[in-house]
Short mmCIF file of C-alpha atoms and ligand atoms in Angstrom, two decimals:
data_model
loop_
_atom_site.label_atom_id
_atom_site.label_comp_id
_atom_site.label_asym_id
_atom_site.label_seq_id
_atom_site.Cartn_x
_atom_site.Cartn_y
_atom_site.Cartn_z
CA UNK A 28 0.10 -0.35 0.19
CA UNK A 29 1.43 2.98 -1.05
CA UNK A 30 0.54 6.24 1.63
CA UNK A 31 1.24 10.08 0.88
CA UNK A 32 1.28 12.38 3.62
CA UNK A 33 -1.63 13.44 5.73
CA UNK A 34 -4.10 16.56 4.78
CA UNK A 35 -4.67 18.55 7.65
CA UNK A 36 -7.79 16.56 9.35
CA UNK A 37 -9.53 17.40 12.19
CA UNK A 38 -8.43 16.53 15.91
CA UNK A 39 -9.72 17.90 19.51
CA UNK A 40 -7.64 20.96 20.75
CA UNK A 41 -6.15 21.13 23.71
CA UNK A 42 -8.47 22.03 26.20
CA UNK A 43 -10.98 19.01 24.38
CA UNK A 44 -8.06 16.49 25.09
CA UNK A 45 -7.03 17.80 28.29
CA UNK A 46 -10.65 17.47 29.14
CA UNK A 47 -11.12 14.00 28.20
CA UNK A 48 -7.56 13.01 29.03
CA UNK A 49 -4.75 15.36 30.00
CA UNK A 50 -5.74 17.21 33.15
CA UNK A 51 -9.07 15.07 33.59
CA UNK A 52 -8.80 12.76 37.33
CA UNK A 53 -10.63 10.01 38.78
CA UNK A 54 -12.86 11.88 41.48
CA UNK A 55 -13.56 11.02 44.53
CA UNK A 56 -15.64 13.91 45.84
CA UNK A 57 -17.74 15.91 43.74
CA UNK A 58 -19.69 19.19 43.53
CA UNK A 59 -23.08 19.29 45.58
CA UNK A 60 -25.29 19.57 41.91
CA UNK A 61 -27.70 16.82 40.99
CA UNK A 62 -26.61 15.43 37.49
CA UNK A 63 -30.18 15.77 35.50
CA UNK A 64 -32.06 12.87 33.79
CA UNK A 65 -31.03 14.74 30.20
CA UNK A 66 -27.34 14.03 30.89
CA UNK A 67 -27.89 10.29 31.63
CA UNK A 68 -29.22 10.25 28.29
CA UNK A 69 -27.15 12.07 26.63
CA UNK A 70 -24.52 10.14 28.33
CA UNK A 71 -26.22 6.83 26.69
CA UNK A 72 -26.31 8.25 23.79
CA UNK A 73 -22.99 8.19 23.22
CA UNK A 74 -21.47 5.55 25.20
CA UNK A 75 -23.23 3.16 22.53
CA UNK A 76 -21.58 4.98 19.55
CA UNK A 77 -18.00 3.44 19.31
CA UNK A 78 -17.16 0.05 17.86
CA UNK A 79 -17.77 -2.91 19.74
CA UNK A 80 -17.32 -6.46 18.21
CA UNK A 81 -20.37 -7.74 16.31
CA UNK A 82 -21.76 -4.42 17.50
CA UNK A 83 -22.58 -6.51 20.49
CA UNK A 84 -22.68 -3.45 22.94
CA UNK A 85 -23.43 -5.71 26.32
CA UNK A 86 -22.90 -3.23 28.56
CA UNK A 87 -25.79 -2.55 30.90
CA UNK A 88 -26.73 0.58 33.38
CA UNK A 89 -27.95 0.74 36.75
CA UNK A 90 -28.63 4.49 37.50
CA UNK A 91 -29.09 4.37 41.44
CA UNK A 92 -31.55 7.21 42.25
CA UNK A 93 -33.63 6.09 44.89
CA UNK A 94 -31.93 6.65 48.50
CA UNK A 95 -33.27 3.21 48.96
CA UNK A 96 -31.04 1.74 46.48
CA UNK A 97 -28.36 3.80 47.60
CA UNK A 98 -28.49 2.90 50.62
CA UNK A 99 -27.94 -0.98 49.24
CA UNK A 100 -25.63 -0.14 47.25
CA UNK A 101 -23.39 1.58 50.07
CA UNK A 102 -23.37 -1.66 51.96
CA UNK A 103 -22.42 -3.11 49.31
CA UNK A 104 -19.03 -1.56 48.20
CA UNK A 105 -15.69 -2.29 50.16
CA UNK A 106 -15.25 -0.05 52.85
CA UNK A 107 -12.67 2.32 51.21
CA UNK A 108 -15.12 3.06 48.96
CA UNK A 109 -18.39 3.30 50.81
CA UNK A 110 -18.51 6.53 52.04
CA UNK A 111 -18.01 8.39 48.61
CA UNK A 112 -19.89 6.43 46.82
CA UNK A 113 -22.81 7.11 49.36
CA UNK A 114 -21.36 10.84 48.99
CA UNK A 115 -22.02 11.08 45.40
CA UNK A 116 -24.43 12.79 43.25
CA UNK A 117 -24.96 10.21 41.02
CA UNK A 118 -23.87 6.15 40.76
CA UNK A 119 -24.36 3.62 37.91
CA UNK A 120 -23.39 0.75 38.05
CA UNK A 121 -21.85 -1.32 35.23
CA UNK A 122 -22.98 -4.79 34.28
CA UNK A 123 -22.96 -7.06 31.50
CA UNK A 124 -25.61 -8.83 29.38
CA UNK A 125 -24.21 -12.26 28.55
CA UNK A 126 -27.80 -12.65 26.49
CA UNK A 127 -26.78 -10.08 24.44
CA UNK A 128 -27.28 -12.54 21.27
CA UNK A 129 -31.30 -12.22 21.73
CA UNK A 130 -30.40 -8.41 20.67
CA UNK A 131 -28.49 -9.66 17.44
CA UNK A 132 -30.82 -9.30 15.13
CA UNK A 133 -31.38 -6.09 15.33
CA UNK A 134 -27.06 -5.25 16.24
CA UNK A 135 -25.88 -7.74 13.57
CA UNK A 136 -28.01 -8.66 10.64
CA UNK A 137 -25.52 -9.72 9.18
CA UNK A 138 -24.48 -12.09 11.73
CA UNK A 139 -28.29 -13.23 12.94
CA UNK A 140 -28.04 -17.05 11.64
CA UNK A 141 -25.26 -17.23 14.33
CA UNK A 142 -27.58 -16.70 17.14
CA UNK A 143 -28.47 -20.38 17.95
CA UNK A 144 -24.86 -20.76 17.97
CA UNK A 145 -23.92 -18.13 20.41
CA UNK A 146 -26.61 -19.33 22.40
CA UNK A 147 -25.59 -22.89 22.80
CA UNK A 148 -22.05 -21.86 24.01
CA UNK A 149 -22.11 -19.73 27.14
CA UNK A 150 -18.84 -19.26 27.97
CA UNK A 151 -18.03 -17.70 24.53
CA UNK A 152 -20.77 -15.46 25.25
CA UNK A 153 -20.15 -14.21 28.62
CA UNK A 154 -16.36 -13.91 27.52
CA UNK A 155 -17.35 -11.44 24.89
CA UNK A 156 -19.51 -9.66 27.14
CA UNK A 157 -16.73 -9.11 29.63
CA UNK A 158 -14.69 -7.57 27.15
CA UNK A 159 -16.83 -5.57 25.07
CA UNK A 160 -18.01 -4.51 28.35
CA UNK A 161 -15.21 -3.66 29.61
CA UNK A 162 -14.40 -1.46 26.18
CA UNK A 163 -18.07 0.05 26.91
CA UNK A 164 -16.60 1.14 30.17
CA UNK A 165 -14.10 2.76 28.67
CA UNK A 166 -16.20 4.72 26.30
CA UNK A 167 -18.56 5.31 29.12
CA UNK A 168 -15.93 7.42 30.93
CA UNK A 169 -14.59 9.19 28.36
CA UNK A 170 -18.31 10.51 27.67
CA UNK A 171 -19.20 11.70 31.07
CA UNK A 172 -15.94 14.00 31.36
CA UNK A 173 -16.78 15.20 27.42
CA UNK A 174 -20.25 16.27 28.97
CA UNK A 175 -18.50 18.02 31.83
CA UNK A 176 -18.47 15.40 34.48
CA UNK A 177 -16.08 13.47 36.79
CA UNK A 178 -15.90 10.22 37.81
CA UNK A 179 -14.98 7.97 39.98
CA UNK A 180 -14.51 3.97 39.17
CA UNK A 181 -14.40 1.41 41.23
CA UNK A 182 -14.09 -2.68 41.39
CA UNK A 183 -14.10 -2.55 45.11
CA UNK A 184 -17.39 -3.90 46.39
CA UNK A 185 -19.35 -7.37 46.30
CA UNK A 186 -20.57 -8.28 42.65
CA UNK A 187 -22.66 -11.15 43.75
CA UNK A 188 -24.39 -9.27 46.43
CA UNK A 189 -24.83 -6.00 44.07
CA UNK A 190 -26.01 -9.18 41.07
CA UNK A 191 -29.09 -10.15 44.09
CA UNK A 192 -30.00 -7.33 44.80
CA UNK A 193 -30.65 -5.50 41.76
CA UNK A 194 -30.44 -7.98 38.56
CA UNK A 195 -31.96 -11.24 39.80
CA UNK A 196 -34.78 -11.36 37.30
CA UNK A 197 -32.97 -10.05 33.97
CA UNK A 198 -29.41 -11.78 34.86
CA UNK A 199 -27.22 -8.90 34.43
CA UNK A 200 -24.07 -9.36 36.00
CA UNK A 201 -22.20 -6.30 37.42
CA UNK A 202 -18.23 -5.51 37.30
CA UNK A 203 -17.80 -2.06 38.35
CA UNK A 204 -19.47 0.73 40.23
CA UNK A 205 -18.92 4.49 38.73
CA UNK A 206 -19.48 7.93 40.89
CA UNK A 207 -20.45 10.56 38.82
CA UNK A 208 -21.26 14.41 39.12
CA UNK A 209 -19.90 17.77 38.27
CA UNK A 210 -16.30 18.31 39.55
CA UNK A 211 -15.68 19.74 43.16
CA UNK A 212 -13.97 23.57 43.50
CA UNK A 213 -10.36 23.23 43.51
CA UNK A 214 -9.90 19.81 42.83
CA UNK A 215 -10.59 18.94 46.02
CA UNK A 216 -11.58 15.35 44.44
CA UNK A 217 -8.22 14.51 43.57
CA UNK A 218 -5.74 12.24 44.66
CA UNK A 219 -2.17 13.22 43.54
CA UNK A 220 -1.44 12.15 40.02
CA UNK A 221 0.50 8.66 39.30
CA UNK A 222 3.16 7.88 37.24
CA UNK A 223 2.08 6.65 33.43
CA UNK A 224 3.90 4.08 32.22
CA UNK A 225 6.05 5.66 29.02
CA UNK A 226 6.22 4.89 24.70
CA UNK A 227 9.20 2.82 25.46
CA UNK A 228 7.66 0.50 27.98
CA UNK A 229 4.25 0.16 26.66
CA UNK A 230 5.05 -0.09 22.66
CA UNK A 231 7.22 -1.87 20.16
CA UNK A 232 7.42 -0.84 16.39
CA UNK A 233 8.32 -3.57 14.14
C1 LIG B 26 -11.71 -0.72 36.24
C2 LIG B 26 -11.29 0.52 37.60
C3 LIG B 26 -11.71 0.12 39.16
C4 LIG B 26 -11.20 0.76 39.91
N1 LIG B 26 -11.30 0.52 41.08
C5 LIG B 26 -11.26 1.69 42.36
C6 LIG B 26 -11.46 0.97 43.46
O1 LIG B 26 -12.23 0.16 44.09
N2 LIG B 26 -11.33 2.18 44.48
C7 LIG B 26 -10.51 3.42 44.16
O2 LIG B 26 -10.75 3.97 45.10
N3 LIG B 26 -10.52 3.69 42.98
C8 LIG B 26 -10.05 2.76 41.90
N4 LIG B 26 -9.94 2.95 40.85
C9 LIG B 26 -9.27 4.02 40.36
C10 LIG B 26 -8.14 4.01 39.66
O3 LIG B 26 -7.10 3.78 40.44
C11 LIG B 26 -7.88 5.78 39.47
O4 LIG B 26 -8.77 5.62 37.99
C12 LIG B 26 -6.28 5.84 38.29
O5 LIG B 26 -5.76 5.23 39.62
C13 LIG B 26 -6.09 7.04 37.83
O6 LIG B 26 -6.51 8.28 38.76
P1 LIG B 26 -6.35 9.77 37.88
O7 LIG B 26 -7.05 9.86 37.34
O8 LIG B 26 -6.20 10.54 39.29
O9 LIG B 26 -4.65 10.00 37.48
C14 LIG B 26 -10.62 2.55 39.41
C15 LIG B 26 -10.22 2.71 37.69
C16 LIG B 26 -10.88 2.02 37.28
C17 LIG B 26 -10.68 1.89 35.86
#
């Protein structure tokens, strides 16, 4: 394949990159401001657009809105995650749906004939669901940042308990809890930035 020097392409400016990546931090506390339902709908709309394998989109989201549900989630959080989760303006439990193949006709009509094959192979479905829901979690976090929210993703919680409390009927399986809200003043919600590995450590060129 022959290549030419790239024509100027549209890229995000440094401010936008900062909002998503370089200035953004994981947050442990937030401004005391409600996150409106319209923002949740937009967040979902953005999260589902980037790619997943065969367009499977196995991520499922539980918005924890009621005080009762918040108390239940709080009790299931690991000790170090409990207080900040109870204090967060909004909490989302991220789960995957291993029955993603049920939507194949809509999401991947070009593979609809394979539905029975997927139905018969649960380990494969679970594997694909875990991988692609984790990819979608990344999209979710960046989409939230793009909408001006701070995010506090957490894996330290009782996933089995969460599934029993909220997903006994639909069979979704939780894998992360994300605290969300608008940034606290003066970076009060942030820990000190830890190191990132460098280009030489994480990439090879052949
Ligand atoms: C999948 C995942 C699980 C995490 N679990 C926890 C957790 O249980 N508790 C916690 O305090 N932080 C948790 N974190 C936050 C990370 O420690 C944090 O994002 C990372 O150190 C980068 O911090 P920075 O954004 O401030 O640079 C988790 C992050 C991710 C993406």
